[in-house]
Structure formats: C-alpha cells, structure tokens
Tab-separated table of C-alpha atoms in Angstrom:
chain	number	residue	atom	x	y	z
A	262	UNK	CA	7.922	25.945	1.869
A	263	UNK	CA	9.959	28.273	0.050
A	264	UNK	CA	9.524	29.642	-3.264
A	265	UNK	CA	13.755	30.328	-3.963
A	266	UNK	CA	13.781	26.531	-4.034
A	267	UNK	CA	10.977	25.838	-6.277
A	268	UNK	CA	12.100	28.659	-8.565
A	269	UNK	CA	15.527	26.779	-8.961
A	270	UNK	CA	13.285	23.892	-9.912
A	271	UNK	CA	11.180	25.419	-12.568
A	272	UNK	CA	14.746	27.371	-13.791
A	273	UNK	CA	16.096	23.480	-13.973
A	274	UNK	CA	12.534	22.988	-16.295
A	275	UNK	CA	13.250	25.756	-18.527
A	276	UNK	CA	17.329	25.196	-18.920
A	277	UNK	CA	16.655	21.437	-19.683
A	278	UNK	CA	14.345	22.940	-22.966
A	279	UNK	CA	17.296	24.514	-24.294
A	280	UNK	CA	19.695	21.911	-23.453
A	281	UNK	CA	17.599	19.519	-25.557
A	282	UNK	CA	18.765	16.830	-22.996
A	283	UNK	CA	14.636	15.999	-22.169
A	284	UNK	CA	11.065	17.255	-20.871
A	285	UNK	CA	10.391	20.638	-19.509
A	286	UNK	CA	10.619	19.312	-15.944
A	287	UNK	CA	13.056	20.016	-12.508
A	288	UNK	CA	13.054	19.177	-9.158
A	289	UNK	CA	15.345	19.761	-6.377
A	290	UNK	CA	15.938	17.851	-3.001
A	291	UNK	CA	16.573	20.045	-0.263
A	292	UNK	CA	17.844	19.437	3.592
A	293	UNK	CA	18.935	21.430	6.302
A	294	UNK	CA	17.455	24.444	4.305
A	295	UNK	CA	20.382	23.731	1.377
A	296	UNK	CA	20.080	22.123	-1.872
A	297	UNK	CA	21.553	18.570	-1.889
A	298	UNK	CA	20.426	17.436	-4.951
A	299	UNK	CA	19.041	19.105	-8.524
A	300	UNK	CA	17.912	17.451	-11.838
A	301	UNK	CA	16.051	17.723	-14.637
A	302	UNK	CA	14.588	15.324	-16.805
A	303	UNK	CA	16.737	13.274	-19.401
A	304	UNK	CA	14.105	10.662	-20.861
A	305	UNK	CA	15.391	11.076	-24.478
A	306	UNK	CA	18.885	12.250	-24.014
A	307	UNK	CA	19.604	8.968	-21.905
A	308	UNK	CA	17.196	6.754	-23.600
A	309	UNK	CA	15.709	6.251	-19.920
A	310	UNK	CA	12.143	6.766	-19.672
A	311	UNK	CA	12.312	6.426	-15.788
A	312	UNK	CA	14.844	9.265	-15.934
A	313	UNK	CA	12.240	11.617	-14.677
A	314	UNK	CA	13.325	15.051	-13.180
A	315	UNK	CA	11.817	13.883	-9.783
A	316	UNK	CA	13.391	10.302	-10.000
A	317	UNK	CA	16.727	11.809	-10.782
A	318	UNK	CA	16.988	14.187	-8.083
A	319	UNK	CA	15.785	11.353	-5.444
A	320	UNK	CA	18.996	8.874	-6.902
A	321	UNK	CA	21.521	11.938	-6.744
A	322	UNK	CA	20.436	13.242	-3.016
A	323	UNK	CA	20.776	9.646	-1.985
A	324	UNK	CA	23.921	8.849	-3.888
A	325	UNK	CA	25.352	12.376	-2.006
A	326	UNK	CA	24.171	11.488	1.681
A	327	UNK	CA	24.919	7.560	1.370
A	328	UNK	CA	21.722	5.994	2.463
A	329	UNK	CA	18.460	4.982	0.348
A	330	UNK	CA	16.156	6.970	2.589
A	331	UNK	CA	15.853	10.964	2.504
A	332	UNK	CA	15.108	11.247	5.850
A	333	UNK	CA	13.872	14.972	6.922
A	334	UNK	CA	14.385	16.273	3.008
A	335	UNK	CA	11.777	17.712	0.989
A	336	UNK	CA	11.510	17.821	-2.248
A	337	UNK	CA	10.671	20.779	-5.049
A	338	UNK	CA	9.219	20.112	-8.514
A	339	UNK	CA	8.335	22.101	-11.222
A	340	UNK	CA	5.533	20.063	-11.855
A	341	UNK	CA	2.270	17.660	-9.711
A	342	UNK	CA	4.522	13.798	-9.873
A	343	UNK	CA	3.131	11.319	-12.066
A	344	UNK	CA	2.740	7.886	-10.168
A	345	UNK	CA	5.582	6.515	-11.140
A	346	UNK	CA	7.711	9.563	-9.232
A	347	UNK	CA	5.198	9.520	-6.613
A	348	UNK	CA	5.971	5.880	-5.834
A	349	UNK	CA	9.416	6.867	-5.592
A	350	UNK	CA	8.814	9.557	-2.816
A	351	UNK	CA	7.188	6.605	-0.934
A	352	UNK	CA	10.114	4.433	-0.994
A	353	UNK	CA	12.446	7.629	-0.094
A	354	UNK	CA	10.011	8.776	2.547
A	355	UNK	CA	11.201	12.303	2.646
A	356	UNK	CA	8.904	14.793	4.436
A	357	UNK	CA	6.875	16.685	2.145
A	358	UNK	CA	6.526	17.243	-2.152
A	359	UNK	CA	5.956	20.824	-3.312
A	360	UNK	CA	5.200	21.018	-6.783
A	361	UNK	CA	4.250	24.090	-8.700
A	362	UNK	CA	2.122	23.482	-11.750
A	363	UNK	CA	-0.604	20.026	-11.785
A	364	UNK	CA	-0.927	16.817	-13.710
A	365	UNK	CA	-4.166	19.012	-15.666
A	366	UNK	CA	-1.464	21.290	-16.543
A	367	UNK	CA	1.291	18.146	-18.025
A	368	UNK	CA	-1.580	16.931	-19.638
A	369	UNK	CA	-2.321	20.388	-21.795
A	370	UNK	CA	1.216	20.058	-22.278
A	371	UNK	CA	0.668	16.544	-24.080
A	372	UNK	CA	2.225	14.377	-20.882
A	373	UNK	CA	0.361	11.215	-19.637
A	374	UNK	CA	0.594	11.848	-16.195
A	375	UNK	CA	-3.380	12.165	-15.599
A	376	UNK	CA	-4.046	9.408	-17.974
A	377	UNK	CA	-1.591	6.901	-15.249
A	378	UNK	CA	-3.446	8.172	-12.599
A	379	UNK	CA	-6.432	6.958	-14.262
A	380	UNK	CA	-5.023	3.371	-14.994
A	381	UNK	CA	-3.972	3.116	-11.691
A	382	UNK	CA	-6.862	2.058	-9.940
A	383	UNK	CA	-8.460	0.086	-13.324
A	384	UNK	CA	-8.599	-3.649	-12.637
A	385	UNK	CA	-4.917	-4.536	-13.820
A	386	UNK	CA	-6.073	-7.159	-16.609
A	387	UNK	CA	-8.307	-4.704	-17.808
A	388	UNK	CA	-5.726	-1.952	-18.023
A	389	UNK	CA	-4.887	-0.218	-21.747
A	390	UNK	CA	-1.358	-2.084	-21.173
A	391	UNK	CA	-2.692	-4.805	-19.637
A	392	UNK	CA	-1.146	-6.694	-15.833
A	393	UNK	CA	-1.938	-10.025	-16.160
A	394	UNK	CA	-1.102	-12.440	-12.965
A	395	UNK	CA	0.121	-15.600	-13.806
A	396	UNK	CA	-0.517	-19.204	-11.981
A	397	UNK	CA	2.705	-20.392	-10.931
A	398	UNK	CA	3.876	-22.969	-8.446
A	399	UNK	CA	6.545	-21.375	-7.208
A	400	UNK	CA	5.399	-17.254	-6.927
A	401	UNK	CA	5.879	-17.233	-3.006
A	402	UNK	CA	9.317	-18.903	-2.875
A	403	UNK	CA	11.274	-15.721	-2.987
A	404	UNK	CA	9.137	-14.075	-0.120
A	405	UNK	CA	9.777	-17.686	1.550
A	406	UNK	CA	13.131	-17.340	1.646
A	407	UNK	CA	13.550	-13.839	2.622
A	408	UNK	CA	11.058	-14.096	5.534
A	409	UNK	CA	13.768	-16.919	6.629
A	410	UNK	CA	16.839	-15.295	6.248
A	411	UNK	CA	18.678	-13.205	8.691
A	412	UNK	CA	21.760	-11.089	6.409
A	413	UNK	CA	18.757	-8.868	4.829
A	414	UNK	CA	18.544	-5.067	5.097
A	415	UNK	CA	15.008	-4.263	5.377
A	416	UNK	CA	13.602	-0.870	3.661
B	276	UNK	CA	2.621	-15.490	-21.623
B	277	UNK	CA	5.425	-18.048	-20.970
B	278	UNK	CA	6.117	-20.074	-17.784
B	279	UNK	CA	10.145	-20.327	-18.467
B	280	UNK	CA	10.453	-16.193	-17.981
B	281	UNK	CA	8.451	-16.029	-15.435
B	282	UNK	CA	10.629	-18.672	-13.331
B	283	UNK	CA	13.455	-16.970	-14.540
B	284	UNK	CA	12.123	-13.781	-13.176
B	285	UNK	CA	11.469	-15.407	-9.818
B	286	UNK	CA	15.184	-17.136	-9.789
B	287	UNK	CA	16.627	-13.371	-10.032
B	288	UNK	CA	14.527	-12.671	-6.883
B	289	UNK	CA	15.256	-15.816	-4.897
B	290	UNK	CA	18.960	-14.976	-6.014
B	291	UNK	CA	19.378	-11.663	-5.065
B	292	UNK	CA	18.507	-12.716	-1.240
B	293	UNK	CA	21.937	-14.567	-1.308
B	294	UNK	CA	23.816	-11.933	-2.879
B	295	UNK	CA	22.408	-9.898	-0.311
B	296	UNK	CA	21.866	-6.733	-2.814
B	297	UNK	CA	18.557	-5.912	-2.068
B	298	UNK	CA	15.002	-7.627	-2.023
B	299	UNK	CA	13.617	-10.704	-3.231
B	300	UNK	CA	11.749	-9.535	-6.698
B	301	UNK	CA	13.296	-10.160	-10.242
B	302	UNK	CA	12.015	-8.964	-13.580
B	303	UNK	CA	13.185	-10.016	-17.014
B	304	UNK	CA	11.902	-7.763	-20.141
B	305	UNK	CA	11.556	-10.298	-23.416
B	306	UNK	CA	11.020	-9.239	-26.904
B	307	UNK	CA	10.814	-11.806	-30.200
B	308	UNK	CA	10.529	-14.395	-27.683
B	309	UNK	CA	14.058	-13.471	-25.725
B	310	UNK	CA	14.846	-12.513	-23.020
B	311	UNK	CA	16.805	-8.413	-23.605
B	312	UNK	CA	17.128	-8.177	-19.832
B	313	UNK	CA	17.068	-9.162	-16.665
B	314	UNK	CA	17.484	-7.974	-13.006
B	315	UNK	CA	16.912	-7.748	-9.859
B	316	UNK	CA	16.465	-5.054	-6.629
B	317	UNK	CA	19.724	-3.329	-5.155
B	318	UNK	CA	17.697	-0.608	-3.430
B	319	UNK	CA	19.571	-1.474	-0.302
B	320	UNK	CA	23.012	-2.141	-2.227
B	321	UNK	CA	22.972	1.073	-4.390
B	322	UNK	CA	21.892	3.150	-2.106
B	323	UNK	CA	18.957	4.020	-4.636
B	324	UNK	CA	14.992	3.835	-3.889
B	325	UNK	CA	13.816	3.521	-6.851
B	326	UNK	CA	16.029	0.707	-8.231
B	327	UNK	CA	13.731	-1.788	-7.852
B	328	UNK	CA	13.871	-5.032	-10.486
B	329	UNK	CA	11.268	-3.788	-13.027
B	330	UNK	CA	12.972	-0.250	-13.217
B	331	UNK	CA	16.593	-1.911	-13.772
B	332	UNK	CA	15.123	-4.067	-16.095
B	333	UNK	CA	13.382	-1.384	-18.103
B	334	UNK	CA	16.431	0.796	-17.925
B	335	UNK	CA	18.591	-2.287	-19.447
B	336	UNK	CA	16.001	-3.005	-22.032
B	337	UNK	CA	16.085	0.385	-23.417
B	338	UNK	CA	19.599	0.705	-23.204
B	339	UNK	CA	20.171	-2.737	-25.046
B	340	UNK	CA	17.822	-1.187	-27.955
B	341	UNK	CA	18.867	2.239	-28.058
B	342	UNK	CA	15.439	3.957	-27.326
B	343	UNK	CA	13.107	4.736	-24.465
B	344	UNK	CA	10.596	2.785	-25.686
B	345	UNK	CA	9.795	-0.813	-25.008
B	346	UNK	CA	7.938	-1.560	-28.271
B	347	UNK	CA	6.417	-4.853	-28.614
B	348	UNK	CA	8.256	-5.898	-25.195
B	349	UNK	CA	6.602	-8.360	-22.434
B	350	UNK	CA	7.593	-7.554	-19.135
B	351	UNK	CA	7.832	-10.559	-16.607
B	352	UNK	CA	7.753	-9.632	-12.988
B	353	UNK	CA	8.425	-11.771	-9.684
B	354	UNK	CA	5.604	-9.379	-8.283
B	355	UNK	CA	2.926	-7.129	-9.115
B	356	UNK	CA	4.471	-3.844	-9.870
B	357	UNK	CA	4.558	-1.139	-7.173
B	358	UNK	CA	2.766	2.380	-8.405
B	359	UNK	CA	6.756	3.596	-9.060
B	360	UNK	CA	6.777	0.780	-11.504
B	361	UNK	CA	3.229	0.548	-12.863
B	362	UNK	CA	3.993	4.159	-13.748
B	363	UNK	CA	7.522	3.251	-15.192
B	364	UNK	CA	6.231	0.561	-16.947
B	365	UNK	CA	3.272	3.199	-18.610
B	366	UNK	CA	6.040	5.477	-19.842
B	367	UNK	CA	8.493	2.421	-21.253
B	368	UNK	CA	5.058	1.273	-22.962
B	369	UNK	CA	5.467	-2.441	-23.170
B	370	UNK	CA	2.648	-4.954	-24.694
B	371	UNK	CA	1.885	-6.457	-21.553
B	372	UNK	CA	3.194	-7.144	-18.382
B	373	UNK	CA	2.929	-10.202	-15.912
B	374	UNK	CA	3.373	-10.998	-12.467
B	375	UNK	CA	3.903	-13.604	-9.937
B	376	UNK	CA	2.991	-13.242	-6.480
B	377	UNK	CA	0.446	-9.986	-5.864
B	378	UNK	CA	1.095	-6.519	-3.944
B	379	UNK	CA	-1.186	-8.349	-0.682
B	380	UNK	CA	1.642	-11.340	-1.066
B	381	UNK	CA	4.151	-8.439	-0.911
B	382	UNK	CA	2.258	-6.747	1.819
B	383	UNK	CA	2.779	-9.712	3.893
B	384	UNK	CA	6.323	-9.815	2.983
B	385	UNK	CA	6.727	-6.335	4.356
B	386	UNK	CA	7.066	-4.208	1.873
B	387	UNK	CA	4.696	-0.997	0.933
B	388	UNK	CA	3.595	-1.483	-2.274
B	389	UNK	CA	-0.368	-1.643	-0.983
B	390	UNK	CA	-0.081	1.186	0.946
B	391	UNK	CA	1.366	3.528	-1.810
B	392	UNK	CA	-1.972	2.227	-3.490
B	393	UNK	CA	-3.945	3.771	-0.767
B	394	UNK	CA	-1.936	6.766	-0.814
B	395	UNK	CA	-1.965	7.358	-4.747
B	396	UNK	CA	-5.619	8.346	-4.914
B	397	UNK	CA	-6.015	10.602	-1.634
B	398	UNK	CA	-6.229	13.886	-2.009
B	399	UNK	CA	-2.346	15.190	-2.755
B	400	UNK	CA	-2.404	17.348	0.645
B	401	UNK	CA	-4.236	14.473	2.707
B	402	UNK	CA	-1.249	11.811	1.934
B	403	UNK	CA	1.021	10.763	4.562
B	404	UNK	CA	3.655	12.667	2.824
B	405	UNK	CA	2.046	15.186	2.011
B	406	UNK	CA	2.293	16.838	-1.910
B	407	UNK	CA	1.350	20.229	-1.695
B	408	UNK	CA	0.597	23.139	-4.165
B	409	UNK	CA	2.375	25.994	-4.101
B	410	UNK	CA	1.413	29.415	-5.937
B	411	UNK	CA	3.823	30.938	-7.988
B	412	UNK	CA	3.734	32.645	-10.945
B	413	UNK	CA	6.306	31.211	-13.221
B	414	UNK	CA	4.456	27.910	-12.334
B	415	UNK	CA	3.657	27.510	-16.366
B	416	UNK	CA	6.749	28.961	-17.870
B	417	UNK	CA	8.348	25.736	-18.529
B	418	UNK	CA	4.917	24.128	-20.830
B	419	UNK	CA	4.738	27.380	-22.064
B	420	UNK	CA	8.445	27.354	-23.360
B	421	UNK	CA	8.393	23.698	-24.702
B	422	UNK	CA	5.140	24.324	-26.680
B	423	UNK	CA	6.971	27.213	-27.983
B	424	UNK	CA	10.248	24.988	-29.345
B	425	UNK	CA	10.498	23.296	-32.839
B	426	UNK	CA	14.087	21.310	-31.017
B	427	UNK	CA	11.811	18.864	-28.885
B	428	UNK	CA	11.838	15.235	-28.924
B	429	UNK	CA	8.602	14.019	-27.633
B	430	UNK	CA	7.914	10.917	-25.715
C-alpha cells in the first residue's frame, strides 16, 4: 500500500475535471512497484458509459502486458468501485483494490454507485430496471457446445 | 420481450465458440423493435477482461446513437449478466433487460459470475481480493472540485 500511487490516482481524478473528458475519477494499475497502467474516466467524452476510470486502467495494463489476467498487480482508485468495476477486478484477478474515498462519498457527489449496490442483491425481475429470464428451448446450447469443444481458452 | 432476439443473442454465443474469440455468451441491444447491436465475448481474443458480450454490445449501442445512454433500449442476453455487467447495464440505463440461461447455468459452465455475487456484498476488506481503504487526505479533493465546476457533463 502506498500512498505516491494513490495520489497519482486522485491527481488523474482532478486533471480529468479540467480536461472535461469525464467524472472526477482515476485509478492506476501498478506491478513490480511501477505504474503500468493510468486512466481516468471518459463516460461522456467517449460516449462509453462502461468507460469507467477503473475499467480503463484494467483494459490498458492488460493491453501493455499481453494477457487478460493482471496477475500479482494491484490496483489504485481515487474512489470505493461501483459493481460494475468491481466485477471487472474479478475477472482480472489482480491482488488487492485500494481506493481512497467510498461509494457514501460518490453518492454525496450525485453518483449511483450505492444505489447498484443496492439493486444488486434485489430479486432481478423486481429490480428498478428490471432482469427478466426468458423460457427458451435452446438457452443451454451455447454452454453445450463449449463444454464439448476442445480449441477453447478458458478464463 | 421477443423470442427472435433472444435466439439471435444465443447464435452470437454458440458462434463465437467456432471463431474461437472468447466464450459462449452473445448479447444484442434492440431499440424501436431493431436490433442497434450485437456481439459477442473476446475476453480471451482481446486480451481484455471486461469485454464480455453485454459490455461490447452496450459500447456499440451507444456508439451507433451517439450518447451514453441506452434510452428506451431492451437488452437481450445469452446469460444472466455478471455484477461487471449488471452494473454496466445500470449506468447505460436500458428499459429492461433479458436473459437466457442463469448465472447457476453459467456456474456449471465454469465461469465466476456466482461467485462475484458472493463476493459483491462481503465486507470490502473480507473479499477474496481484498478492496481496502486507505487514509489520505486529498481523498475528497476530486468531489470537492467537480461540485465546484459549472464545465461538467453529468451522467
């Protein structure tokens, strides 16, 4: 844990305000004690809404070692992840998140991070954008086929 | 909710296994009853965790409209959404979405998606990677600046 990275973060946070280029958010990936990888978030410059600061960093760190895992990275962000960014630490599976300020704290800011974590665990039919499964003959087939197959990369 | 989507949602999936570029879930996004996008999972070809089908879809979508909003969008998924996408799919802010086969079906499959589930509502320290707090004082600057700014675009 070291703060010089997570200041570099929140400095990412800050610069992106003036920039214009998206939400007052950074993050950094960090391996071997370096910096591989830092972002900030460009939701409305790149009409992207998954082009969180977190979500960013994660695609450029992988991108600049060549593999879809950040094995023994950690990553800084200015702020708690929302679930969405969260998620994608779980399919990157580096080592540990640091984050500096909370969800509470997005939220004063006018983010919906708590509010997702709320939805999250509702029922999904009963969520405020509602997740509706539908009946449909043929909803395994594509786990059929890739349980049979032998060319797939697992990850 | 429309049964010709949804198959075409779980052809991209049962597709992609023979292209080989990642794993077997499709998602088309439709809006006035047509389909705006459609794609599949190249995790494994793009060397990118988080480009799973609903996030490529979404980040089609709102490039083939020119926003970062999904409004009045219907998202058709091969699966249930992961937590990355749930929480993707809250900040594209769709009508609905809809799903296939469930996160147990993808469970058995191999994939994580239930066990980021479990994960999202520990307590952030407790997680498996763990997401930890760290005190510093320029923790706030960035909300602080951005409530300060007449130049941002909210979303």
């Amino acid at each position: 844990m070291n703060k010089e990275f997570m200041q570099e973060a929140i400095t990412m946070a800050t610069d992106n305000i003036k920039s214009g280029k998206g939400g007052p958010f950074g993050a950094v990936v960090v391996k071997d004690n370096k910096i591989i990888a830092r972002a900030s978030n460009t939701v409305t410059s790149s009409n992207d809404p998954t082009a969180h600061a977190e979500i960013n960093a994660i695609r450029m760190a992988c991108l600049e070692i060549g593999s879809f895992q950040l094995d023994d990275c950690e990553i800084y962000s200015s702020c708690e992840p929302c679930p969405m960014c969260l998620g994608a630490v779980y399919w990157a599976r580096p080592k540990a998140v640091y984050f500096a300020a909370s969800k509470h704290d997005a939220e004063s800011a006018g983010f919906d991070d708590s509010f997702i974590y709320d939805e999250i665990i509702k029922d999904p039919s009963s969520r405020k954008i509602p997740f509706i499964q539908m009946e449909i003959e043929s909803a395994l087939f594509p786990f059929e086929q890739w349980n049979k197959t032998e060319l797939k990369t697992e990850y």
